Amino acid sequence: MGAATETFYNVIRRQGITRRSFLKFCGLTAVSLGLGPLAASHIANALETKPRLPVIWMHGLECTCCSESFIRSAHPLVKDAVLSMISLDYDDTIMAAAGHQAEAILEETRVKYKGQYVLAVEGNPPLNEDGMFCIDGGKPFVEKLRSMADDCMAIIAWGTCASWGCVQAAKPNPTGATPIDKVITNKPIIKVPGCPPIAEVMTGVVTFITTFGKLPELDRQGRPKMFYSQRIHDKCYRRPHFDAGQFVEEWDDEGARKGYCLYKMGCKGPTTYNACSTVRWNGGISFPIQSGHGCFACPEDGFWDRGSAYDHLTTIKQFGIEKTADQIGMAAAGAVGLSVAAHAVVTAAKRLTRKGDGAAQDNHRG
Amino acid sequence: MGVKTPNGFKLDGAGKRVVVDPLTRIEGHLRVEVNLDSDNVIRNAVSSGTMWRGIETILRGRDPRDAWAFTERICGVCTGTHALTSVRAVENALGITIPENANSIRNIMQLCLQVHDHLVHFYHLHALDWVDVVSALKADPKATSRLAQSISSWPLSSPGYFKDLQIRLTKFFDSGQLGPFKNAYWGHPAYKLAPESNLMAVAHYLEALDFQKEIVKIHAVYGGKNPHPNWLVGGVPCAINVDGTGAVGAINMERLNLVSSIIDRSIEFVEKVYLPDVAAIGSVYKDWLHGGGLSAKSVMSYGDIPETANDYSAANLKLPRGVILDGNLNEVLPIDHGDSEQIQEFVAHSWYKYPDESSGLHPWDGVTEPNFQLGANFKGAKTDIRELDEGGKYSWIKAPRWRGNAVEVGPLARYIIGYAQGKAEFADPTDRLLKTLDLPVTALFSTLGRTAARALECQWAAHQMRYFQEKLVAHIKAGDTSTANTTKWKPESWPREAKGYGFTEAPRGALGHWIKVKDTKIDNYQCVVPTTWNGSPRDPKGNIGAFEAALIDTPMADPERPLEILRTIHSFDPCLACSTH
Amino acid sequence: MLDKMPQGVTTRIDNDAARRDRSVEHDVVDLYEAPMWLWHWVNAAAILVLGVTGYFIGTGTAAMLGQPSNSLVFRYIRFVHFSAGYVLTVGFLLRIYLALVGNSHARQIFYVPLWRRCFWSELWHALRWYAFLAAKPEKHVGHNPLALLAMFFMFTLTSAFMIVTGFALYAQGSGNDSWQYQLFGWVFAIWPNSQDVHTWHHLGLWVIVCFALVHIYAVIWEAVVSRRSIRSSMISGEREFRG
Ligand code: HEM
Ligand code: HEM
Ligand code: NFV
Ligand code: SF4
Ligand code: SF4
Ligand code: F3S
Ligand SMILES: [Mg+2]
């Protein structure tokens, strides 16, 4: 560390970032905040003198497994991230202060680090019941979220909760749980979905910002391309068995013991964008498929409402009764087939009766 | 003035009201309000769960085989314990048995959670109630080293080690950016540790942060990841193959060795770091015996960790099972989860609606219908609550009762019941610790007792992991590699209607799920969770729950800085996402 | 009459129409030129292959235990699906070209003149005819309104949908930098969870199956009952009204 403190600028310069690109970052930040060109130099000045990147970590409706995942990070170790890379100024799960001393930090950050702090959100705000399904400091969580979002530089939406709504937003979503980007529309939002996201992906996203001095490139769905642009299936080590048509047919069968593909057990790897099959979990030890269970698409939008985790085909509920595409299709084809057959029978009957009538009129022959 | 609750606590809401919200360093959203008398002693306590997600409502109409994944997302801190409870409930309802190996692996995963959760709770969610980080800056590294070496043979204890840490901490504090240590209660008169003890504790805070991620690798091996490993109705998803084609992708020798080495390291960390720290810190705070609350009166444990598969009777469970009422340690009452008279939930003071709120409902017939309304005497506005009115509805937590009694659950409850049953594996370590600290058995009924029981249980759980890992290997050796029973996997094989329950001892206490299945879908699903018991609001008769009871009669040194409240509430390891779900 | 709709874009087509009007009188229409004929059968074959392979993709093949691990059954199935998908797509583009340069019949399956009253009255008549309520079928050149509805909604739109979603799914494998993703990645903006794209693509299979069932039945029925050589028209390219 520097003389007494290490500024954000020190950290990124040490990572080999030039002053030029640093200034560019400040310019982009100003633009993303909708501020004028003067603000850019203001931000630059602030970051040169202001220390580690302040991060405010808030919790809405969630299960805290995103926080739990974050502290599993092996590289960097979470203690190094928190002590040396960022300044985690508010996080109700681990912060020492409580009550109004905790609340005071939020106000202070808004003023002191206006436009310079990252707002990390775990969970999401419920909008029903005036937001009172999640109360924080006597007020709806959504209020706190909005006010902290107003002055932040960017938002990280942790996990499937913040990104898409996750389990509490599954039907019938009794609390009106709503993903962050539906509530905050005027800030850059980095979605880091997963239930939870992989630890090193989380610290990777945070340290990308402090290391390269910019926000990561996002895909169409707002996820960092670096971790979310390929499917589990694309890099799955069971893929050769998929290609060979070798599938586990039943739990603990011979195929299961040989590590065959879990497609028929409902594996959603082919439609799931995440880094599990490459980065893996808990320091690279395993990932769901490696331990015998199919992927159930935990970072995908609305995965809870796509039928059973074990059904290969999605259950469609729009049609009143729950059925898969094949069930609906076969029923429809069956109905069509039956109608056709019935029509054929009537046609034949008509022709026969006509002949019996002796009225040998054939319309066309007239 | 004041009233006496049916369960024997004197409440007086006349004095100054102090509000702590958010009550941090817990899972989820909790609010605590207390009334102080003129001596700043707590005379009335109100605890309110301030979040609700509706998982029970969301589960209706879904495939019972998926329920574990939904309920697992109730909480990522006690990750997996709801999943285990859920697969047990479904298996119980549908009459599905599991192979012996699946029982061993499930036990290892549940015990792994106990070890991890207890360790993280003590160091990262609780320690700062006893440890003053700023004071550590003043410590003498040499003296710290001597202290550390006097209580443990843990190798990271040289003067240089503590010196380096102190330098890092000093720079950190000098930077002016205090991160998670900002605005805390440093220098509060209730902190009693010497600077050297504080420095040692901070070192272990960071070491535990590094180490906790190792423990859960066991979940990664058997369940694919942590948080939120994978489970399976009928067994476990991981197949065993130690000596054949494709073994490299299954539970094989390398995986077994990996688990085994983590178990060894966990035992070592718990015995050389966690337990000595608890004893050292406990010895300084042993006069602060507040916060006993319900623990001296009524405690409950369902029992868990079945020795053999599919037998959930008390005799086959390694963790104690039963209820103690009114402090009568001579009688441990039996529990029947299916008896509609025993476990019931009330909502008179909860933000839910029942047809008749003067009586309770057994979970099979449970109803979860939100109804947010504030008592007549609350202060503030609907979306800006300044003071709650505990006379009306005031929490998203329901009030579960056992035969009408509020009970405390958790490690302390388990140890009290195990102690009362005379089980040596629980009584002996407890006696040893009490003897080291020179305290009577009654000292257990306290905030400190809760914290100590958790540490002892952590050690017990680490050794039990070793036991079941060896059992698993022995079975594999004997040629049994079965991990799942799929005879009733297909919904066509299920009865048209069925009901069942599953229970576990989660890190925070007794956890039960009740399920009704109809036409292969979930008809009703109810969870009654440890923090639902402990954090419960009042019931229609006025009985207070464990959090509220534990706060009563605690003196506060500085009401502006509610360290004592944090201390006692934290000793329960509250989990609010769990409590309300 | 439906087939008297003005469709003149170019003189050539007008001439075409004139020729056709004349030919109605002669009761022989030179409907299906060789390219159309060729397209129909290539298209039908591609769809058959796509349907079968697609069904397997959605279901997974039967247990392959004991098979040599270098078997690539599933990969081949998928490969055949993708190849047929390309054939279908090229054919569809060709079909659009034929519509642009061909006669008015060539354009029929690309739009339904819902805004014309005569369409509705003819539809009514066709319905009655198929329900054995009308004494005589009206004479149509090209498709009758009912067939047209089925063709447009169940074949043309569905095919286009299958091509778009098919290539979007293909882009998942070829990656976000592929041309497939550049062209069809927007599909995932509509369905962020690509599982939905699979589901809709899969439902499309059944729409086409239903279409094929009705279509083939109708062809045979018309041939037998209406005594139109509708069947042979796809074979010879001519339609003849007998009687
Ligand atoms: C009539 C036309 C088509 C039919 C009936 C058809 C049918 C199907 C079906 C039933 C599936 C399985 C979906 C599932 O996962 O449940 C499928 C998958 C797929 N189809 Fe098609 N399809 C058609 C056209 C196309 C076209 C034009 C393409 C473009 C190349 C295409 C590309 C794909 C791809 C990439 C998949 C996913 C393969 C995988 O998951 O490995 N399909 N198709
Ligand atoms: C036994 C198999 C088949 C026979 C005998 C057959 C016969 C015919 C005949 C006679 C027509 C002309 C109908 C008319 O002018 O009203 C036609 C048109 C058509 N058929 Fe088929 N067909 C067969 C299979 C298929 C299949 C499998 C498909 C695709 C799913 C298909 C798609 C079409 C389409 C789109 C047209 C309209 C062409 C146009 O006018 O542009 N056919 N078919
Ligand atoms: N209360 C609770 Fe849990 C636990 N232990 C679950 O059952 O923490 Ni989230
Ligand atoms: S996204 Fe999943 S893991 Fe993260 S908080 Fe939400 S429920 Fe938990
Ligand atoms: S196990 Fe899943 S992700 Fe892996 S190859 Fe099979 S389907 Fe794809
Ligand atoms: S379920 Fe989630 S953890 Fe990975 S393998 Fe699938 S994305
Ligand atoms: Mg409940």
Short mmCIF file of N, CA, C and O in Angstrom, two decimals, chain B residues 14 17 47 53 75 77 116 163 227 266 274 335 394 455 461 531 538 545 576:
data_model
loop_
_atom_site.label_atom_id
_atom_site.label_comp_id
_atom_site.label_asym_id
_atom_site.label_seq_id
_atom_site.Cartn_x
_atom_site.Cartn_y
_atom_site.Cartn_z
N ALA B 14 -43.18 0.90 29.42
CA ALA B 14 -43.34 2.31 29.76
C ALA B 14 -42.15 3.18 29.38
O ALA B 14 -42.29 4.30 28.92
N ARG B 17 -38.10 4.00 24.29
CA ARG B 17 -38.07 2.99 23.23
C ARG B 17 -36.81 3.15 22.39
O ARG B 17 -36.51 4.25 21.92
N SER B 47 -39.48 -8.20 18.63
CA SER B 47 -38.65 -8.55 17.48
C SER B 47 -39.56 -8.80 16.28
O SER B 47 -40.59 -9.46 16.38
N ARG B 53 -41.30 -13.77 1.43
CA ARG B 53 -41.14 -14.07 0.00
C ARG B 53 -42.23 -14.97 -0.57
O ARG B 53 -42.40 -15.04 -1.77
N CYS B 75 -32.89 -20.27 1.97
CA CYS B 75 -31.70 -19.70 2.59
C CYS B 75 -30.41 -20.23 2.01
O CYS B 75 -30.21 -21.42 1.86
N VAL B 77 -27.54 -19.42 3.50
CA VAL B 77 -26.59 -19.53 4.60
C VAL B 77 -26.66 -20.94 5.17
O VAL B 77 -25.65 -21.62 5.30
N HIS B 116 -19.53 -25.64 8.80
CA HIS B 116 -19.30 -24.38 8.09
C HIS B 116 -20.09 -23.23 8.71
O HIS B 116 -19.56 -22.16 8.99
N LYS B 163 2.53 -9.34 13.86
CA LYS B 163 3.06 -8.01 13.53
C LYS B 163 2.59 -7.61 12.11
O LYS B 163 2.09 -6.51 11.89
N PRO B 227 -22.68 -22.31 -2.53
CA PRO B 227 -23.98 -22.63 -1.93
C PRO B 227 -24.92 -23.37 -2.90
O PRO B 227 -24.73 -23.33 -4.09
N SER B 266 -10.77 -29.73 8.80
CA SER B 266 -11.86 -29.08 9.53
C SER B 266 -11.76 -29.40 11.02
O SER B 266 -11.90 -28.52 11.87
N TYR B 274 -11.07 -22.53 16.69
CA TYR B 274 -12.41 -22.11 17.11
C TYR B 274 -12.64 -22.36 18.60
O TYR B 274 -12.95 -21.42 19.37
N ILE B 335 -41.86 -36.15 20.73
CA ILE B 335 -42.47 -35.30 19.70
C ILE B 335 -43.10 -36.17 18.62
O ILE B 335 -42.51 -37.16 18.21
N TYR B 394 -47.28 -7.47 14.03
CA TYR B 394 -46.03 -6.72 13.94
C TYR B 394 -44.85 -7.47 13.34
O TYR B 394 -43.70 -7.03 13.47
N ALA B 455 -20.14 -23.93 19.45
CA ALA B 455 -18.75 -24.32 19.21
C ALA B 455 -18.55 -25.81 19.50
O ALA B 455 -17.89 -26.53 18.74
N ALA B 461 -19.80 -32.24 15.18
CA ALA B 461 -20.20 -32.46 13.78
C ALA B 461 -19.00 -32.82 12.92
O ALA B 461 -19.08 -33.68 12.04
N THR B 531 -35.63 -20.28 12.95
CA THR B 531 -35.77 -18.87 13.33
C THR B 531 -37.25 -18.47 13.42
O THR B 531 -37.58 -17.44 14.00
N ARG B 538 -45.42 -12.63 19.52
CA ARG B 538 -46.28 -13.17 20.58
C ARG B 538 -47.39 -14.04 19.99
O ARG B 538 -47.71 -13.91 18.82
N GLY B 545 -41.59 -15.08 22.36
CA GLY B 545 -40.65 -16.03 21.76
C GLY B 545 -39.24 -15.86 22.33
O GLY B 545 -38.99 -15.01 23.20
N LEU B 576 -33.39 -14.55 8.85
CA LEU B 576 -34.73 -14.03 8.61
C LEU B 576 -35.36 -14.53 7.33
O LEU B 576 -36.57 -14.71 7.25
#
